[in-house]
Protein backbone atom coordinates (compact mmCIF):
# COMPACT_ATOMS: atom_id res chain seq x y z
CA UNK A 1 9.92 -16.18 -7.81
CA UNK A 2 9.25 -14.90 -4.30
CA UNK A 3 5.54 -14.93 -3.46
CA UNK A 4 4.25 -11.51 -2.35
CA UNK A 5 0.94 -10.69 -0.68
CA UNK A 6 -0.33 -7.30 0.45
CA UNK A 7 -2.81 -7.19 3.33
CA UNK A 8 -5.38 -4.39 3.40
CA UNK A 9 -7.81 -3.74 6.26
CA UNK A 10 -10.45 -1.32 5.01
CA UNK A 11 -13.72 -0.15 6.57
CA UNK A 12 -16.41 2.14 5.21
CA UNK A 13 -17.16 2.45 1.51
CA UNK A 14 -15.09 1.66 -1.58
CA UNK A 15 -13.72 4.86 -3.14
CA UNK A 16 -14.82 6.00 -6.60
CA UNK A 17 -11.43 5.09 -8.11
CA UNK A 18 -11.44 1.52 -6.75
CA UNK A 19 -12.13 -0.07 -10.19
CA UNK A 20 -8.87 1.48 -11.44
CA UNK A 21 -6.99 0.28 -8.36
CA UNK A 22 -8.24 -3.27 -8.92
CA UNK A 23 -7.45 -3.14 -12.63
CA UNK A 24 -3.86 -2.19 -11.85
CA UNK A 25 -3.75 -5.12 -9.40
CA UNK A 26 -5.03 -7.45 -12.11
CA UNK A 27 -2.11 -6.52 -14.35
CA UNK A 28 0.31 -7.59 -11.59
CA UNK A 29 -0.79 -11.25 -11.70
CA UNK A 30 2.21 -12.56 -9.72
CA UNK A 31 1.41 -10.28 -6.75
CA UNK A 32 -1.49 -10.95 -4.38
CA UNK A 33 -3.80 -8.81 -2.26
CA UNK A 34 -6.01 -9.91 0.63
CA UNK A 35 -8.70 -7.50 1.86
CA UNK A 36 -10.39 -7.67 5.24
CA UNK A 37 -13.35 -5.34 5.00
CA UNK A 38 -16.96 -4.55 5.78
CA UNK A 39 -17.49 -3.13 2.27
CA UNK A 40 -18.28 -6.45 0.61
CA UNK A 41 -16.62 -7.91 -2.46
CA UNK A 42 -16.83 -5.97 -5.76
CA UNK A 43 -18.79 -7.72 -8.49
CA UNK A 44 -15.66 -8.26 -10.57
CA UNK A 45 -12.07 -8.71 -9.46
CA UNK A 46 -9.08 -10.78 -10.57
CA UNK A 47 -8.04 -14.05 -8.89
CA UNK A 48 -4.99 -12.44 -7.28
CA UNK A 49 -7.27 -10.23 -5.15
CA UNK A 50 -9.49 -11.81 -2.49
CA UNK A 51 -11.93 -10.35 0.01
CA UNK A 52 -12.92 -11.51 3.49
CA UNK A 53 -15.65 -10.00 5.63
CA UNK A 54 -14.30 -8.35 8.76
CA UNK A 55 -15.93 -5.79 11.06
CA UNK A 56 -14.23 -3.39 13.46
CA UNK A 57 -15.48 -5.48 16.34
CA UNK A 58 -14.03 -8.65 14.83
CA UNK A 59 -10.75 -6.84 14.24
CA UNK A 60 -10.57 -5.87 17.91
CA UNK A 61 -11.21 -9.49 18.87
CA UNK A 62 -8.44 -10.64 16.53
CA UNK A 63 -5.97 -8.17 18.01
CA UNK A 64 -6.79 -9.37 21.53
CA UNK A 65 -6.36 -13.01 20.45
CA UNK A 66 -3.11 -12.61 18.49
CA UNK A 67 -1.35 -9.84 20.44
CA UNK A 68 -2.82 -10.54 23.84
CA UNK A 69 -3.95 -7.03 24.72
CA UNK A 70 -7.11 -4.97 24.38
CA UNK A 71 -6.99 -2.30 21.68
CA UNK A 72 -8.57 1.11 21.21
CA UNK A 73 -9.56 0.41 17.59
CA UNK A 74 -12.75 2.46 17.32
CA UNK A 75 -12.66 3.60 13.69
CA UNK A 76 -10.89 3.04 10.38
CA UNK A 77 -8.46 5.90 11.00
CA UNK A 78 -6.74 3.87 13.72
CA UNK A 79 -5.91 0.92 11.41
CA UNK A 80 -2.44 2.21 10.37
CA UNK A 81 -1.21 1.72 13.94
CA UNK A 82 -1.66 -2.04 13.44
CA UNK A 83 -0.25 -2.46 9.93
CA UNK A 84 3.13 -3.58 11.21
CA UNK A 85 1.37 -6.40 13.09
CA UNK A 86 -0.47 -7.80 10.05
CA UNK A 87 2.08 -10.60 9.71
CA UNK A 88 0.95 -11.91 13.11
CA UNK A 89 -2.71 -10.90 12.93
CA UNK A 90 -3.24 -12.61 9.59
CA UNK A 91 -0.58 -15.32 9.77
CA UNK A 92 -3.15 -18.01 8.95
CA UNK A 93 -3.72 -16.42 5.54
CA UNK A 94 -0.04 -15.76 4.76
CA UNK A 95 1.56 -19.18 5.20
CA UNK A 96 2.24 -19.67 1.48
CA UNK A 97 3.94 -16.31 0.92
CA UNK A 98 7.61 -15.34 1.14
CA UNK A 99 6.85 -11.66 1.77
CA UNK A 100 3.77 -9.89 3.07
CA UNK A 101 3.15 -6.19 2.87
CA UNK A 102 0.80 -3.37 3.73
CA UNK A 103 -0.39 -0.70 1.33
CA UNK A 104 -3.10 1.90 0.80
CA UNK A 105 -5.88 2.01 -1.79
CA UNK A 106 -5.42 5.64 -2.93
CA UNK A 107 -2.95 4.19 -5.41
CA UNK A 108 -2.59 3.12 -9.03
CA UNK A 109 0.02 0.39 -9.47
CA UNK A 110 2.64 0.14 -12.14
CA UNK A 111 4.83 -2.92 -12.72
CA UNK A 112 5.57 -3.98 -9.14
CA UNK A 113 7.95 -6.80 -10.02
CA UNK A 114 10.20 -4.43 -11.97
CA UNK A 115 11.10 -2.74 -8.68
CA UNK A 116 10.80 -5.59 -6.18
CA UNK A 117 13.32 -7.77 -7.98
CA UNK A 118 14.40 -11.21 -6.87
CA UNK A 119 17.91 -9.87 -6.21
CA UNK A 120 16.59 -7.18 -3.86
CA UNK A 121 14.24 -9.54 -2.04
CA UNK A 122 16.96 -12.16 -1.64
CA UNK A 123 19.23 -9.67 0.11
CA UNK A 124 16.76 -7.82 2.33
CA UNK A 125 14.19 -8.50 5.04
CA UNK A 126 12.24 -5.25 4.64
CA UNK A 127 11.49 -3.16 1.54
CA UNK A 128 10.12 0.38 1.83
CA UNK A 129 9.38 2.91 -0.90
CA UNK A 130 10.29 5.90 1.27
CA UNK A 131 13.92 6.95 1.49
CA UNK A 132 15.27 5.99 4.89
CA UNK A 133 11.77 5.60 6.32
CA UNK A 134 8.99 3.05 6.53
CA UNK A 135 6.15 3.64 4.09
CA UNK A 136 2.56 3.08 5.15
CA UNK A 137 1.46 2.87 1.53
CA UNK A 138 4.07 0.27 0.47
CA UNK A 139 6.24 -1.80 2.74
CA UNK A 140 7.19 -5.47 2.41
CA UNK A 141 8.36 -7.81 5.18
CA UNK A 142 10.03 -11.19 4.93
CA UNK A 143 7.45 -13.67 6.20
CA UNK A 144 9.38 -15.12 9.12
CA UNK A 145 8.41 -15.16 12.79
CA UNK A 146 11.29 -12.91 13.82
CA UNK A 147 10.44 -10.23 11.24
CA UNK A 148 6.69 -10.52 11.84
CA UNK A 149 7.29 -9.96 15.55
CA UNK A 150 9.44 -6.83 15.08
CA UNK A 151 6.69 -4.45 16.20
CA UNK A 152 6.82 -6.06 19.66
CA UNK A 153 10.39 -4.76 20.08
CA UNK A 154 9.15 -1.18 20.03
CA UNK A 155 8.67 0.40 23.43
CA UNK A 156 5.99 2.60 21.83
CA UNK A 157 3.58 -0.07 20.60
CA UNK A 158 1.86 -0.91 23.90
CA UNK A 159 1.19 2.79 24.47
CA UNK A 160 -0.12 3.22 20.92
CA UNK A 161 -2.60 0.37 21.45
CA UNK A 162 -4.15 2.22 24.38
CA UNK A 163 -4.75 5.46 22.48
CA UNK A 164 -7.85 6.17 20.41
CA UNK A 165 -6.11 8.63 18.09
CA UNK A 166 -3.91 7.25 15.30
CA UNK A 167 -0.21 7.68 16.01
CA UNK A 168 1.00 6.60 12.56
CA UNK A 169 3.00 3.78 14.12
CA UNK A 170 3.31 2.03 10.74
CA UNK A 171 5.58 4.88 9.63
CA UNK A 172 6.81 6.86 12.62
CA UNK A 173 7.28 4.21 15.28
CA UNK A 174 8.46 1.52 12.89
CA UNK A 175 10.95 3.89 11.25
CA UNK A 176 12.61 4.52 14.62
CA UNK A 177 12.70 0.80 15.41
CA UNK A 178 13.82 -0.42 11.99
CA UNK A 179 16.52 2.24 11.66
CA UNK A 180 17.96 1.23 15.03
CA UNK A 181 17.93 -2.49 14.16
CA UNK A 182 19.37 -1.86 10.69
CA UNK A 183 22.21 0.21 12.13
CA UNK A 184 22.98 -2.67 14.47
CA UNK A 185 22.95 -5.04 11.46
CA UNK A 186 20.12 -7.04 13.05
CA UNK A 187 17.95 -6.73 9.95
CA UNK A 188 18.52 -5.91 6.29
CA UNK A 189 16.47 -3.00 4.98
CA UNK A 190 16.04 -1.69 1.44
CA UNK A 191 15.08 2.01 1.46
CA UNK A 192 17.76 3.87 -0.52
CA UNK A 193 15.44 6.25 -2.41
CA UNK A 194 11.88 7.44 -2.95
CA UNK A 195 9.98 5.09 -5.24
CA UNK A 196 6.47 6.56 -5.01
CA UNK A 197 5.15 9.02 -7.58
CA UNK A 198 8.52 10.25 -8.71
CA UNK A 199 10.89 8.69 -11.21
CA UNK A 200 14.67 9.03 -11.21
CA UNK A 201 16.40 11.38 -10.81
CA UNK A 202 13.64 13.15 -8.83
CA UNK A 203 14.18 10.87 -5.84
CA UNK A 204 14.17 13.44 -3.04
CA UNK A 205 10.82 15.08 -3.74
CA UNK A 206 7.98 14.54 -1.23
CA UNK A 207 4.79 12.81 -2.32
CA UNK A 208 2.41 15.77 -2.15
CA UNK A 209 0.88 16.32 -5.56
CA UNK A 210 -0.08 19.56 -7.29
CA UNK A 211 -3.37 19.47 -9.18
CA UNK A 212 -1.91 17.72 -12.20
CA UNK A 213 -4.04 16.95 -15.25
CA UNK A 214 -3.05 14.13 -17.64
CA UNK A 215 0.45 14.03 -16.14
CA UNK A 216 0.20 10.38 -15.11
CA UNK A 217 -1.03 7.55 -17.30
CA UNK A 218 -1.30 3.79 -16.96
CA UNK A 219 -0.83 1.57 -20.01
CA UNK A 220 -0.79 -2.23 -20.24
CA UNK A 221 0.41 -2.78 -16.69
CA UNK A 222 2.94 0.06 -16.57
CA UNK A 223 2.61 3.52 -15.04
CA UNK A 224 4.21 6.68 -16.38
CA UNK A 225 5.05 10.05 -14.85
CA UNK A 226 4.93 12.90 -17.41
CA UNK A 227 5.62 15.74 -15.00
CA UNK A 228 9.15 16.08 -16.38
CA UNK A 229 10.46 16.61 -19.89
CA UNK A 230 9.80 12.99 -20.90
CA UNK A 231 7.57 10.18 -19.70
CA UNK A 232 9.32 8.05 -17.07
CA UNK A 233 8.11 4.73 -15.72
CA UNK A 234 7.32 4.61 -11.98
CA UNK A 235 6.31 1.97 -9.45
CA UNK A 236 3.01 3.55 -8.37
CA UNK A 237 1.09 6.78 -7.97
CA UNK A 238 0.00 7.61 -4.44
CA UNK A 239 -2.57 10.39 -4.69
CA UNK A 240 -3.33 10.91 -1.00
CA UNK A 241 -3.79 14.65 -1.49
CA UNK A 242 -6.35 14.06 -4.28
CA UNK A 243 -8.79 11.90 -2.33
CA UNK A 244 -11.33 14.71 -1.93
CA UNK A 245 -10.99 16.05 -5.49
CA UNK A 246 -10.79 12.77 -7.45
CA UNK A 247 -14.54 12.23 -7.82
CA UNK A 248 -14.85 10.48 -11.19
CA UNK A 249 -13.74 7.22 -12.80
CA UNK A 250 -14.83 6.52 -16.37
CA UNK A 251 -14.89 2.74 -16.07
CA UNK A 252 -16.34 0.31 -13.58
CA UNK A 253 -15.48 -3.12 -12.17
CA UNK A 254 -14.73 -5.73 -14.79
CA UNK A 255 -13.69 -3.25 -17.48
CA UNK A 256 -10.40 -3.95 -19.25
CA UNK A 257 -8.93 -0.67 -20.47
CA UNK A 258 -5.51 -0.77 -22.08
CA UNK A 259 -4.78 2.80 -21.07
CA UNK A 260 -6.12 5.47 -18.72
CA UNK A 261 -5.07 8.84 -17.34
CA UNK A 262 -5.06 9.85 -13.67
CA UNK A 263 -5.80 13.53 -13.03
CA UNK A 264 -6.55 15.23 -9.74
CA UNK A 265 -10.31 15.18 -10.37
CA UNK A 266 -10.89 12.18 -12.64
CA UNK A 267 -9.59 8.89 -14.00
CA UNK A 268 -10.29 8.95 -17.72
CA UNK A 269 -9.78 6.85 -20.83
CA UNK A 270 -8.63 9.92 -22.81
CA UNK A 271 -6.82 13.14 -21.85
CA UNK A 272 -9.20 15.59 -20.17
CA UNK A 273 -9.59 19.36 -19.93
CA UNK A 274 -9.58 21.26 -16.64
CA UNK A 275 -12.94 21.37 -14.80
CA UNK A 276 -15.13 24.15 -16.12
CA UNK A 277 -13.13 24.32 -19.35
CA UNK A 278 -10.67 26.84 -17.95
């Protein structure tokens, strides 16, 4: 089985839903996550998730050392511009893995291995969950020097490094580069359909979420979308547009729920009613 590790660089404060994120990681025991953060390590987490202390200043030093240029990394919002370089920046931590990836934490995972099959990984160098585009919240890269160095082939990257504002290079710039290389048959890319939030056949719907209540639930390592006529299993729920409204999680670190529901305002052990009882 191909060894997979996601790298997450996160600064600030752990979000309220982080216990649910970590629990969904725990139930993917053959997938690994490495966090570099100034938030500290949660009191309870599974062995496949590890945490290393890293400050913004240390991150800038690492970029200078590994890439050879000064960076304008002044806040956490700029981190996405460096996601595509994680294979080089954190190569010392990734030596034992066949694929490394980057992801976000405003996510609840389903059964990752069901979608990142051995057959797919054998035949591709890059795996993205966005149709025809690189995904900042889930992309995998074959852990080889040539693939890890891809970002250097972009004429945009040096300019991005010198700008304070985030340019979304992990998605925008890398999409342009990877599409060009894939068309030239220089690399093998898997991105035939949308795999985030929406189950087949709803593959062409964007990831913005209405204020759904009880329409997604996680159970024993699998995640289900109930926005259609029947529950359909999905890879993960990316609730980027709920980050300001999702202000409650009914369980904390170390809890072991068999099932929970993800609504726009709360993660709950049982179905919930709309806020205010309306």
